[in-house]
PDB file of C-alpha atoms in Angstrom:
ATOM      1  CA  MET A   1     101.731 -67.267 -94.578  1.00 92.00           C
ATOM      2  CA  ARG A   2     104.915 -65.797 -93.077  1.00 97.00           C
ATOM      3  CA  VAL A   3     107.668 -66.184 -95.653  1.00 98.00           C
ATOM      4  CA  ALA A   4     111.284 -65.627 -94.655  1.00 98.00           C
ATOM      5  CA  PHE A   5     113.650 -65.196 -97.645  1.00 98.00           C
ATOM      6  CA  ALA A   6     117.344 -65.978 -98.078  1.00 98.00           C
ATOM      7  CA  GLY A   7     119.112 -64.818-101.236  1.00 98.00           C
ATOM      8  CA  THR A   8     121.756 -62.524-102.659  1.00 98.00           C
ATOM      9  CA  PRO A   9     122.173 -61.680-106.355  1.00 97.00           C
ATOM     10  CA  GLU A  10     119.721 -60.352-108.905  1.00 97.00           C
ATOM     11  CA  PHE A  11     118.321 -63.891-109.637  1.00 98.00           C
ATOM     12  CA  ALA A  12     117.057 -63.889-106.003  1.00 98.00           C
ATOM     13  CA  ALA A  13     115.871 -60.338-105.952  1.00 98.00           C
ATOM     14  CA  VAL A  14     113.412 -61.159-108.780  1.00 98.00           C
ATOM     15  CA  ALA A  15     111.956 -63.933-106.657  1.00 98.00           C
ATOM     16  CA  LEU A  16     111.667 -61.602-103.657  1.00 98.00           C
ATOM     17  CA  GLN A  17     109.873 -59.063-105.692  1.00 98.00           C
ATOM     18  CA  ALA A  18     107.466 -61.708-106.958  1.00 98.00           C
ATOM     19  CA  LEU A  19     106.648 -62.596-103.192  1.00 98.00           C
ATOM     20  CA  LEU A  20     106.116 -58.921-102.412  1.00 98.00           C
ATOM     21  CA  ASP A  21     103.923 -58.448-105.416  1.00 98.00           C
ATOM     22  CA  ALA A  22     101.807 -61.498-104.395  1.00 98.00           C
ATOM     23  CA  ARG A  23     101.353 -59.852-100.901  1.00 97.00           C
ATOM     24  CA  PHE A  24     103.075 -62.461 -98.896  1.00 98.00           C
ATOM     25  CA  GLU A  25     104.294 -61.298 -95.492  1.00 98.00           C
ATOM     26  CA  VAL A  26     108.050 -61.340 -95.371  1.00 98.00           C
ATOM     27  CA  PRO A  27     109.184 -60.798 -91.835  1.00 98.00           C
ATOM     28  CA  LEU A  28     112.902 -61.360 -92.507  1.00 98.00           C
ATOM     29  CA  VAL A  29     115.422 -61.345 -95.303  1.00 98.00           C
ATOM     30  CA  LEU A  30     118.790 -63.029 -95.135  1.00 98.00           C
ATOM     31  CA  SER A  31     121.535 -61.950 -97.523  1.00 98.00           C
ATOM     32  CA  GLN A  32     125.321 -62.091 -97.886  1.00 97.00           C
ATOM     33  CA  PRO A  33     127.403 -59.351 -96.272  1.00 97.00           C
ATOM     34  CA  ASP A  34     128.165 -56.264 -98.241  1.00 96.00           C
ATOM     35  CA  ARG A  35     131.075 -56.710-100.586  1.00 94.00           C
ATOM     36  CA  PRO A  36     133.569 -54.262-102.167  1.00 91.00           C
ATOM     37  CA  ALA A  37     132.621 -53.603-105.886  1.00 83.00           C
ATOM     38  CA  GLY A  38     133.272 -51.126-108.722  1.00 77.00           C
ATOM     39  CA  ARG A  39     136.383 -49.207-109.553  1.00 76.00           C
ATOM     40  CA  GLY A  40     136.513 -47.554-106.107  1.00 81.00           C
ATOM     41  CA  MET A  41     135.920 -51.035-104.416  1.00 83.00           C
ATOM     42  CA  LYS A  42     133.366 -49.403-102.083  1.00 89.00           C
ATOM     43  CA  LEU A  43     131.173 -51.721 -99.959  1.00 92.00           C
ATOM     44  CA  GLN A  44     127.990 -52.381-101.924  1.00 95.00           C
ATOM     45  CA  ALA A  45     124.771 -54.147-100.775  1.00 97.00           C
ATOM     46  CA  SER A  46     123.534 -57.065-102.625  1.00 97.00           C
ATOM     47  CA  PRO A  47     120.568 -56.740-104.948  1.00 98.00           C
ATOM     48  CA  VAL A  48     118.376 -58.569-102.433  1.00 98.00           C
ATOM     49  CA  LYS A  49     119.328 -56.374 -99.535  1.00 98.00           C
ATOM     50  CA  GLN A  50     118.808 -53.181-101.740  1.00 98.00           C
ATOM     51  CA  LEU A  51     115.324 -54.414-102.551  1.00 98.00           C
ATOM     52  CA  ALA A  52     114.555 -55.474 -98.997  1.00 98.00           C
ATOM     53  CA  VAL A  53     115.657 -52.068 -97.589  1.00 98.00           C
ATOM     54  CA  ALA A  54     113.557 -50.271-100.125  1.00 98.00           C
ATOM     55  CA  HIS A  55     110.516 -52.132 -98.871  1.00 98.00           C
ATOM     56  CA  GLY A  56     111.285 -51.561 -95.243  1.00 98.00           C
ATOM     57  CA  LEU A  57     112.063 -55.243 -94.552  1.00 98.00           C
ATOM     58  CA  THR A  58     114.248 -56.444 -91.786  1.00 98.00           C
ATOM     59  CA  VAL A  59     117.604 -57.710 -93.210  1.00 98.00           C
ATOM     60  CA  VAL A  60     120.397 -59.722 -91.428  1.00 98.00           C
ATOM     61  CA  GLN A  61     123.721 -60.581 -93.028  1.00 98.00           C
ATOM     62  CA  PRO A  62     125.682 -63.334 -91.156  1.00 97.00           C
ATOM     63  CA  ARG A  63     128.809 -64.588 -92.681  1.00 96.00           C
ATOM     64  CA  SER A  64     127.864 -68.044 -91.450  1.00 97.00           C
ATOM     65  CA  LEU A  65     124.829 -69.755 -90.032  1.00 97.00           C
ATOM     66  CA  ARG A  66     126.860 -72.608 -88.429  1.00 95.00           C
ATOM     67  CA  LEU A  67     126.583 -72.288 -84.657  1.00 95.00           C
ATOM     68  CA  ASP A  68     129.938 -74.219 -84.246  1.00 93.00           C
ATOM     69  CA  GLY A  69     131.678 -72.432 -87.158  1.00 90.00           C
ATOM     70  CA  LYS A  70     134.068 -69.510 -87.564  1.00 93.00           C
ATOM     71  CA  PHE A  71     131.501 -66.809 -86.849  1.00 95.00           C
ATOM     72  CA  PRO A  72     129.407 -68.222 -83.992  1.00 96.00           C
ATOM     73  CA  ASP A  73     128.190 -64.745 -82.834  1.00 96.00           C
ATOM     74  CA  GLU A  74     126.837 -63.901 -86.336  1.00 96.00           C
ATOM     75  CA  ALA A  75     125.270 -67.338 -86.573  1.00 97.00           C
ATOM     76  CA  GLN A  76     123.472 -66.938 -83.313  1.00 97.00           C
ATOM     77  CA  ALA A  77     122.286 -63.438 -84.384  1.00 97.00           C
ATOM     78  CA  GLY A  78     120.879 -65.125 -87.531  1.00 97.00           C
ATOM     79  CA  ARG A  79     119.183 -67.806 -85.388  1.00 97.00           C
ATOM     80  CA  ASP A  80     117.663 -65.250 -83.173  1.00 98.00           C
ATOM     81  CA  ALA A  81     116.358 -63.342 -86.009  1.00 98.00           C
ATOM     82  CA  LEU A  82     114.794 -66.410 -87.619  1.00 98.00           C
ATOM     83  CA  LEU A  83     113.175 -67.470 -84.308  1.00 98.00           C
ATOM     84  CA  ASN A  84     111.830 -63.955 -83.811  1.00 98.00           C
ATOM     85  CA  ALA A  85     110.413 -63.936 -87.420  1.00 98.00           C
ATOM     86  CA  ARG A  86     108.514 -67.111 -86.795  1.00 98.00           C
ATOM     87  CA  PRO A  87     108.420 -68.028 -90.513  1.00 98.00           C
ATOM     88  CA  ASP A  88     106.136 -70.746 -91.897  1.00 97.00           C
ATOM     89  CA  VAL A  89     108.597 -71.276 -94.705  1.00 97.00           C
ATOM     90  CA  LEU A  90     111.982 -70.138 -95.716  1.00 98.00           C
ATOM     91  CA  VAL A  91     112.447 -69.421 -99.400  1.00 98.00           C
ATOM     92  CA  VAL A  92     116.017 -69.749-100.678  1.00 98.00           C
ATOM     93  CA  ALA A  93     117.402 -68.538-103.950  1.00 98.00           C
ATOM     94  CA  ALA A  94     121.154 -68.254-104.739  1.00 97.00           C
ATOM     95  CA  TYR A  95     121.879 -67.370-101.048  1.00 97.00           C
ATOM     96  CA  GLY A  96     125.461 -68.530-101.142  1.00 94.00           C
ATOM     97  CA  LEU A  97     125.618 -70.009 -97.650  1.00 95.00           C
ATOM     98  CA  ILE A  98     125.202 -73.553 -96.566  1.00 93.00           C
ATOM     99  CA  LEU A  99     122.065 -74.005 -94.415  1.00 97.00           C
ATOM    100  CA  PRO A 100     122.689 -76.250 -91.375  1.00 97.00           C
ATOM    101  CA  LYS A 101     120.077 -78.551 -90.052  1.00 97.00           C
ATOM    102  CA  TRP A 102     118.712 -76.241 -87.432  1.00 97.00           C
ATOM    103  CA  VAL A 103     117.710 -73.912 -90.214  1.00 98.00           C
ATOM    104  CA  LEU A 104     116.188 -76.547 -92.434  1.00 98.00           C
ATOM    105  CA  ASP A 105     114.125 -77.759 -89.424  1.00 97.00           C
ATOM    106  CA  LEU A 106     113.010 -74.429 -88.127  1.00 97.00           C
ATOM    107  CA  PRO A 107     110.097 -73.382 -90.445  1.00 97.00           C
ATOM    108  CA  ARG A 108     106.810 -75.378 -90.197  1.00 95.00           C
ATOM    109  CA  LEU A 109     107.057 -76.051 -93.999  1.00 95.00           C
ATOM    110  CA  GLY A 110     110.789 -76.312 -94.172  1.00 96.00           C
ATOM    111  CA  CYS A 111     112.994 -74.550 -96.780  1.00 98.00           C
ATOM    112  CA  LEU A 112     112.097 -74.262-100.445  1.00 98.00           C
ATOM    113  CA  ASN A 113     114.796 -73.684-102.869  1.00 98.00           C
ATOM    114  CA  ILE A 114     114.452 -72.049-106.355  1.00 98.00           C
ATOM    115  CA  HIS A 115     117.018 -73.937-108.448  1.00 98.00           C
ATOM    116  CA  GLY A 116     117.972 -72.967-112.019  1.00 98.00           C
ATOM    117  CA  SER A 117     118.009 -76.273-113.654  1.00 98.00           C
ATOM    118  CA  ILE A 118     115.977 -79.430-114.064  1.00 98.00           C
ATOM    119  CA  LEU A 119     117.274 -81.643-111.287  1.00 98.00           C
ATOM    120  CA  PRO A 120     119.265 -83.849-110.866  1.00 98.00           C
ATOM    121  CA  ARG A 121     121.105 -82.304-113.935  1.00 98.00           C
ATOM    122  CA  TRP A 122     123.312 -79.464-112.825  1.00 98.00           C
ATOM    123  CA  ARG A 123     123.215 -79.579-109.115  1.00 98.00           C
ATOM    124  CA  GLY A 124     125.607 -77.009-107.630  1.00 96.00           C
ATOM    125  CA  ALA A 125     126.664 -73.447-108.023  1.00 94.00           C
ATOM    126  CA  ALA A 126     126.502 -72.609-111.728  1.00 97.00           C
ATOM    127  CA  PRO A 127     123.679 -74.427-113.474  1.00 98.00           C
ATOM    128  CA  ILE A 128     122.950 -71.772-115.972  1.00 98.00           C
ATOM    129  CA  HIS A 129     126.552 -71.478-117.225  1.00 98.00           C
ATOM    130  CA  ARG A 130     127.158 -75.141-117.330  1.00 98.00           C
ATOM    131  CA  ALA A 131     123.887 -75.927-119.246  1.00 98.00           C
ATOM    132  CA  ILE A 132     124.940 -73.588-122.020  1.00 98.00           C
ATOM    133  CA  GLU A 133     128.421 -74.719-121.972  1.00 98.00           C
ATOM    134  CA  ALA A 134     127.436 -78.338-122.319  1.00 98.00           C
ATOM    135  CA  GLY A 135     125.172 -77.547-125.236  1.00 97.00           C
ATOM    136  CA  ASP A 136     121.982 -78.588-123.472  1.00 98.00           C
ATOM    137  CA  ALA A 137     118.773 -78.100-125.445  1.00 98.00           C
ATOM    138  CA  GLU A 138     116.697 -77.108-122.435  1.00 98.00           C
ATOM    139  CA  THR A 139     116.823 -76.200-118.842  1.00 98.00           C
ATOM    140  CA  GLY A 140     114.315 -74.865-116.446  1.00 98.00           C
ATOM    141  CA  ILE A 141     113.364 -74.339-112.795  1.00 98.00           C
ATOM    142  CA  THR A 142     112.947 -76.832-110.022  1.00 98.00           C
ATOM    143  CA  ILE A 143     111.306 -75.818-106.755  1.00 98.00           C
ATOM    144  CA  MET A 144     112.881 -78.201-104.263  1.00 98.00           C
ATOM    145  CA  GLN A 145     112.354 -79.093-100.706  1.00 97.00           C
ATOM    146  CA  MET A 146     115.759 -78.597 -99.194  1.00 98.00           C
ATOM    147  CA  ASP A 147     117.568 -81.309 -97.194  1.00 97.00           C
ATOM    148  CA  GLU A 148     121.138 -81.534 -95.906  1.00 95.00           C
ATOM    149  CA  GLY A 149     122.579 -82.669 -99.319  1.00 95.00           C
ATOM    150  CA  LEU A 150     123.760 -80.433-102.149  1.00 95.00           C
ATOM    151  CA  ASP A 151     120.557 -79.873-104.131  1.00 97.00           C
ATOM    152  CA  THR A 152     119.352 -83.445-103.337  1.00 97.00           C
ATOM    153  CA  GLY A 153     116.001 -82.618-101.862  1.00 97.00           C
ATOM    154  CA  ASP A 154     112.555 -83.796-103.170  1.00 98.00           C
ATOM    155  CA  MET A 155     111.205 -81.915-106.201  1.00 98.00           C
ATOM    156  CA  LEU A 156     107.855 -80.034-105.784  1.00 97.00           C
ATOM    157  CA  LEU A 157     107.430 -78.154-109.042  1.00 97.00           C
ATOM    158  CA  ILE A 158     109.352 -78.274-112.410  1.00 97.00           C
ATOM    159  CA  GLU A 159     108.968 -76.183-115.503  1.00 98.00           C
ATOM    160  CA  ARG A 160     111.122 -76.585-118.597  1.00 98.00           C
ATOM    161  CA  LEU A 161     112.508 -73.812-120.749  1.00 98.00           C
ATOM    162  CA  PRO A 162     114.413 -74.207-124.139  1.00 98.00           C
ATOM    163  CA  ILE A 163     117.866 -72.759-124.466  1.00 98.00           C
ATOM    164  CA  ALA A 164     117.762 -70.691-127.547  1.00 98.00           C
ATOM    165  CA  ALA A 165     120.868 -70.720-129.910  1.00 96.00           C
ATOM    166  CA  ALA A 166     121.803 -67.205-129.145  1.00 96.00           C
ATOM    167  CA  ASP A 167     121.237 -67.422-125.300  1.00 98.00           C
ATOM    168  CA  THR A 168     123.980 -66.233-123.114  1.00 98.00           C
ATOM    169  CA  THR A 169     124.185 -66.729-119.431  1.00 98.00           C
ATOM    170  CA  ALA A 170     122.865 -63.162-119.036  1.00 98.00           C
ATOM    171  CA  THR A 171     119.736 -63.717-121.280  1.00 98.00           C
ATOM    172  CA  LEU A 172     118.963 -67.145-119.951  1.00 98.00           C
ATOM    173  CA  HIS A 173     119.551 -65.905-116.349  1.00 98.00           C
ATOM    174  CA  ASP A 174     116.711 -63.370-116.908  1.00 98.00           C
ATOM    175  CA  LYS A 175     114.310 -65.840-118.284  1.00 98.00           C
ATOM    176  CA  LEU A 176     114.881 -68.337-115.413  1.00 98.00           C
ATOM    177  CA  ALA A 177     114.698 -65.594-112.852  1.00 98.00           C
ATOM    178  CA  ALA A 178     111.224 -64.515-114.043  1.00 98.00           C
ATOM    179  CA  LEU A 179     110.159 -68.111-114.277  1.00 98.00           C
ATOM    180  CA  GLY A 180     111.445 -68.856-110.757  1.00 98.00           C
ATOM    181  CA  GLY A 181     109.611 -65.774-109.296  1.00 98.00           C
ATOM    182  CA  ARG A 182     106.353 -67.080-110.870  1.00 98.00           C
ATOM    183  CA  MET A 183     106.780 -70.550-109.660  1.00 98.00           C
ATOM    184  CA  ILE A 184     107.688 -69.911-106.067  1.00 98.00           C
ATOM    185  CA  VAL A 185     104.442 -67.970-105.710  1.00 98.00           C
ATOM    186  CA  GLU A 186     102.591 -70.888-107.212  1.00 97.00           C
ATOM    187  CA  ALA A 187     104.458 -73.253-104.862  1.00 97.00           C
ATOM    188  CA  LEU A 188     103.497 -71.252-101.714  1.00 97.00           C
ATOM    189  CA  GLU A 189      99.848 -71.036-102.905  1.00 95.00           C
ATOM    190  CA  LEU A 190      99.941 -74.919-103.164  1.00 94.00           C
ATOM    191  CA  ALA A 191     101.668 -75.310 -99.816  1.00 92.00           C
ATOM    192  CA  ALA A 192      98.830 -73.177 -98.237  1.00 89.00           C
ATOM    193  CA  CYS A 193      96.289 -75.695 -99.228  1.00 88.00           C
ATOM    194  CA  GLY A 194      98.453 -78.844 -98.719  1.00 83.00           C
ATOM    195  CA  GLY A 195      98.790 -79.402-102.507  1.00 80.00           C
ATOM    196  CA  PHE A 196     102.321 -80.639-102.753  1.00 83.00           C
ATOM    197  CA  ARG A 197     103.244 -84.111-104.150  1.00 89.00           C
ATOM    198  CA  PRO A 198     106.964 -84.365-103.460  1.00 94.00           C
ATOM    199  CA  VAL A 199     108.972 -86.385-106.075  1.00 96.00           C
ATOM    200  CA  LYS A 200     112.305 -88.008-105.233  1.00 97.00           C
ATOM    201  CA  GLN A 201     115.154 -87.048-107.586  1.00 97.00           C
ATOM    202  CA  PRO A 202     116.185 -89.924-109.894  1.00 95.00           C
ATOM    203  CA  GLU A 203     119.488 -91.466-109.219  1.00 93.00           C
ATOM    204  CA  ALA A 204     120.411 -91.508-112.871  1.00 95.00           C
ATOM    205  CA  GLY A 205     121.511 -88.346-114.765  1.00 95.00           C
ATOM    206  CA  VAL A 206     123.242 -86.555-111.840  1.00 97.00           C
ATOM    207  CA  THR A 207     125.727 -83.757-112.882  1.00 98.00           C
ATOM    208  CA  TYR A 208     127.437 -81.075-110.979  1.00 97.00           C
ATOM    209  CA  ALA A 209     127.621 -77.434-112.077  1.00 98.00           C
ATOM    210  CA  HIS A 210     131.013 -76.492-110.394  1.00 96.00           C
ATOM    211  CA  LYS A 211     131.626 -72.795-109.797  1.00 95.00           C
ATOM    212  CA  ILE A 212     133.051 -70.772-112.565  1.00 95.00           C
ATOM    213  CA  GLU A 213     136.716 -70.044-112.130  1.00 94.00           C
ATOM    214  CA  LYS A 214     138.298 -67.047-113.794  1.00 91.00           C
ATOM    215  CA  ALA A 215     141.055 -69.231-115.095  1.00 92.00           C
ATOM    216  CA  GLU A 216     138.464 -70.887-117.397  1.00 95.00           C
ATOM    217  CA  SER A 217     138.164 -67.674-119.410  1.00 96.00           C
ATOM    218  CA  GLN A 218     141.390 -68.449-121.286  1.00 97.00           C
ATOM    219  CA  ILE A 219     140.385 -69.536-124.877  1.00 98.00           C
ATOM    220  CA  ARG A 220     141.969 -72.727-125.862  1.00 97.00           C
ATOM    221  CA  TRP A 221     142.032 -72.484-129.658  1.00 97.00           C
ATOM    222  CA  SER A 222     142.837 -76.168-129.952  1.00 96.00           C
ATOM    223  CA  ASP A 223     139.338 -76.899-128.803  1.00 96.00           C
ATOM    224  CA  ASP A 224     136.486 -77.619-131.121  1.00 95.00           C
ATOM    225  CA  ALA A 225     134.951 -74.451-132.671  1.00 96.00           C
ATOM    226  CA  THR A 226     131.382 -75.347-131.406  1.00 96.00           C
ATOM    227  CA  GLN A 227     132.763 -75.768-127.837  1.00 97.00           C
ATOM    228  CA  ILE A 228     134.570 -72.428-127.987  1.00 98.00           C
ATOM    229  CA  ALA A 229     131.392 -70.637-129.297  1.00 98.00           C
ATOM    230  CA  ARG A 230     129.318 -72.200-126.558  1.00 98.00           C
ATOM    231  CA  ARG A 231     131.767 -71.417-123.803  1.00 98.00           C
ATOM    232  CA  LEU A 232     131.830 -67.827-124.819  1.00 98.00           C
ATOM    233  CA  ARG A 233     128.032 -67.589-124.424  1.00 98.00           C
ATOM    234  CA  ALA A 234     128.168 -69.420-121.128  1.00 98.00           C
ATOM    235  CA  PHE A 235     130.809 -66.967-119.849  1.00 98.00           C
ATOM    236  CA  ASP A 236     128.901 -63.874-120.745  1.00 97.00           C
ATOM    237  CA  PRO A 237     128.724 -61.696-118.646  1.00 96.00           C
ATOM    238  CA  PHE A 238     131.426 -63.342-116.491  1.00 93.00           C
ATOM    239  CA  PRO A 239     134.194 -64.035-116.933  1.00 95.00           C
ATOM    240  CA  GLY A 240     134.151 -63.764-120.629  1.00 96.00           C
ATOM    241  CA  GLY A 241     136.731 -65.261-123.064  1.00 98.00           C
ATOM    242  CA  VAL A 242     140.378 -64.120-123.095  1.00 98.00           C
ATOM    243  CA  ALA A 243     142.965 -64.454-125.771  1.00 97.00           C
ATOM    244  CA  GLN A 244     146.280 -62.671-126.263  1.00 96.00           C
ATOM    245  CA  LEU A 245     146.931 -59.954-128.895  1.00 93.00           C
ATOM    246  CA  ASP A 246     150.217 -58.081-129.050  1.00 87.00           C
ATOM    247  CA  GLY A 247     151.081 -59.460-125.633  1.00 89.00           C
ATOM    248  CA  GLU A 248     147.850 -57.926-124.183  1.00 93.00           C
ATOM    249  CA  PRO A 249     144.682 -59.570-123.077  1.00 95.00           C
ATOM    250  CA  LEU A 250     141.887 -59.601-125.579  1.00 96.00           C
ATOM    251  CA  LYS A 251     138.403 -60.138-124.392  1.00 97.00           C
ATOM    252  CA  VAL A 252     136.229 -62.204-126.825  1.00 98.00           C
ATOM    253  CA  TRP A 253     132.552 -62.018-126.023  1.00 98.00           C
ATOM    254  CA  ARG A 254     130.859 -63.652-128.958  1.00 97.00           C
ATOM    255  CA  ALA A 255     131.882 -65.992-131.762  1.00 97.00           C
ATOM    256  CA  ASP A 256     129.990 -67.868-134.455  1.00 96.00           C
ATOM    257  CA  VAL A 257     130.937 -71.134-135.924  1.00 96.00           C
ATOM    258  CA  VAL A 258     132.112 -70.858-139.516  1.00 93.00           C
ATOM    259  CA  GLN A 259     131.594 -73.540-142.146  1.00 80.00           C
ATOM    260  CA  ALA A 260     134.726 -72.516-144.125  1.00 68.00           C
ATOM    261  CA  ASP A 261     135.616 -75.225-146.627  1.00 65.00           C
ATOM    262  CA  GLY A 262     139.362 -75.140-147.554  1.00 66.00           C
ATOM    263  CA  MET A 263     140.222 -72.696-144.804  1.00 73.00           C
ATOM    264  CA  ARG A 264     142.418 -74.389-142.233  1.00 81.00           C
ATOM    265  CA  GLY A 265     145.400 -73.245-140.065  1.00 88.00           C
ATOM    266  CA  GLU A 266     147.222 -73.486-136.845  1.00 94.00           C
ATOM    267  CA  PRO A 267     144.729 -73.046-133.893  1.00 96.00           C
ATOM    268  CA  GLY A 268     144.511 -69.307-133.101  1.00 97.00           C
ATOM    269  CA  ARG A 269     145.685 -68.166-136.607  1.00 96.00           C
ATOM    270  CA  VAL A 270     143.566 -65.583-138.347  1.00 96.00           C
ATOM    271  CA  LEU A 271     142.251 -67.147-141.551  1.00 95.00           C
ATOM    272  CA  ALA A 272     140.129 -64.335-142.919  1.00 94.00           C
ATOM    273  CA  VAL A 273     139.084 -60.785-142.018  1.00 96.00           C
ATOM    274  CA  SER A 274     135.856 -59.024-143.106  1.00 94.00           C
ATOM    275  CA  HIS A 275     133.393 -56.437-141.893  1.00 94.00           C
ATOM    276  CA  ASP A 276     131.587 -59.185-139.898  1.00 95.00           C
ATOM    277  CA  GLY A 277     134.768 -60.078-137.982  1.00 96.00           C
ATOM    278  CA  PRO A 278     137.915 -62.208-138.110  1.00 97.00           C
ATOM    279  CA  VAL A 279     137.844 -65.923-138.709  1.00 96.00           C
ATOM    280  CA  VAL A 280     140.105 -67.790-136.466  1.00 97.00           C
ATOM    281  CA  ALA A 281     141.220 -71.485-136.791  1.00 96.00           C
ATOM    282  CA  CYS A 282     140.313 -73.885-133.960  1.00 95.00           C
ATOM    283  CA  GLY A 283     141.370 -77.437-133.238  1.00 94.00           C
ATOM    284  CA  ASN A 284     138.361 -78.457-135.264  1.00 93.00           C
ATOM    285  CA  GLY A 285     136.745 -75.915-137.591  1.00 93.00           C
ATOM    286  CA  SER A 286     136.853 -72.184-137.123  1.00 95.00           C
ATOM    287  CA  VAL A 287     134.930 -69.329-135.513  1.00 96.00           C
ATOM    288  CA  ARG A 288     134.137 -65.819-136.527  1.00 97.00           C
ATOM    289  CA  LEU A 289     134.768 -63.437-133.604  1.00 98.00           C
ATOM    290  CA  THR A 290     131.818 -60.969-133.660  1.00 98.00           C
ATOM    291  CA  GLU A 291     132.186 -58.980-130.364  1.00 98.00           C
ATOM    292  CA  LEU A 292     135.616 -58.008-128.843  1.00 97.00           C
ATOM    293  CA  GLN A 293     137.149 -55.735-126.245  1.00 97.00           C
ATOM    294  CA  ARG A 294     140.744 -54.510-125.762  1.00 93.00           C
ATOM    295  CA  ALA A 295     142.150 -53.994-122.191  1.00 88.00           C
ATOM    296  CA  GLY A 296     140.616 -50.756-120.889  1.00 88.00           C
ATOM    297  CA  GLY A 297     138.236 -50.473-123.760  1.00 92.00           C
ATOM    298  CA  LYS A 298     134.551 -51.156-124.339  1.00 95.00           C
ATOM    299  CA  ARG A 299     132.709 -54.220-125.744  1.00 96.00           C
ATOM    300  CA  LEU A 300     132.451 -53.544-129.477  1.00 97.00           C
ATOM    301  CA  PRO A 301     130.958 -55.229-132.512  1.00 97.00           C
ATOM    302  CA  ALA A 302     133.664 -56.610-134.694  1.00 97.00           C
ATOM    303  CA  ALA A 303     133.366 -53.902-137.408  1.00 97.00           C
ATOM    304  CA  ALA A 304     133.929 -51.167-134.814  1.00 97.00           C
ATOM    305  CA  PHE A 305     136.748 -53.122-133.163  1.00 97.00           C
ATOM    306  CA  LEU A 306     138.542 -53.629-136.462  1.00 96.00           C
ATOM    307  CA  GLN A 307     138.408 -49.837-137.276  1.00 95.00           C
ATOM    308  CA  ALA A 308     140.396 -49.154-134.142  1.00 92.00           C
ATOM    309  CA  ARG A 309     142.735 -52.202-134.450  1.00 93.00           C
ATOM    310  CA  PRO A 310     142.748 -54.059-137.767  1.00 94.00           C
ATOM    311  CA  LEU A 311     143.665 -57.677-137.796  1.00 94.00           C
ATOM    312  CA  GLN A 312     145.506 -59.147-140.628  1.00 95.00           C
ATOM    313  CA  VAL A 313     145.277 -62.650-142.134  1.00 95.00           C
ATOM    314  CA  GLY A 314     148.098 -64.816-140.646  1.00 95.00           C
ATOM    315  CA  GLU A 315     148.155 -63.005-137.257  1.00 96.00           C
ATOM    316  CA  LEU A 316     148.154 -65.454-134.282  1.00 96.00           C
ATOM    317  CA  LEU A 317     145.957 -65.013-131.296  1.00 96.00           C
ATOM    318  CA  GLY A 318     147.455 -66.643-128.075  1.00 91.00           C
TER     319      GLY A 318
END
């Protein structure tokens, strides 16, 4: 089976490696163009491109695949590459570009998407983040037959995964990436013998995982303590949580909900300080900040942070 692949970040690179380990023929890889990254803002290839190049695979990086869009020459180059690759199927994982109908229709077996949720919950760009933020008990991977809608295609394989109480987006991402890699190999083996039984997505329970915006990192101390703690786990490793201390940004990476009878105060007010971290009042309840980072500094456990910058009871975090 000739398997073309479209993906960009590490989540997708794990799936591509799984296909290569399973000895599928990969005649073409599509990935987003190189982007500036790091302190020097030098152009950097995506994890998928880096892996593909290391294995000697053909890579194309159009900014669009819409033949009538802003970059028709690049779209045409992508079309030519796909036609020359003659794929039986196109596997898509966190690619980042909308696939027009001509792409969906080109492979004999269509396009299969590795989606990081149990559809139809959390269609869209940030299913891992939003599942943690919402306090979901479980998530998983859906292998989906792509259509022209936003994650609306028929479901081919589903596997569920519990969300642990300490899971961040980083840890849950790694679990789901490994699961997605295993499942796409299973899906292609089923496809080879006609073993799919497509299932329509239910109309009930549709939610959308909107893209994470940097502005969401601002901690609203008036929110419920449980919601603040969940949001911090959801926003690790990006964009983190941001408060204000002495007029400067203070990154908060981790917080635990505290059952503190009798301790109440204005949201953002430091109620107690110990080796384990400062306890800060919220709109409902309080949280203990256990991992922090000052501007220009490193992520530190609370004890190490407090040695460098002690916090006092009564201080107010903006």
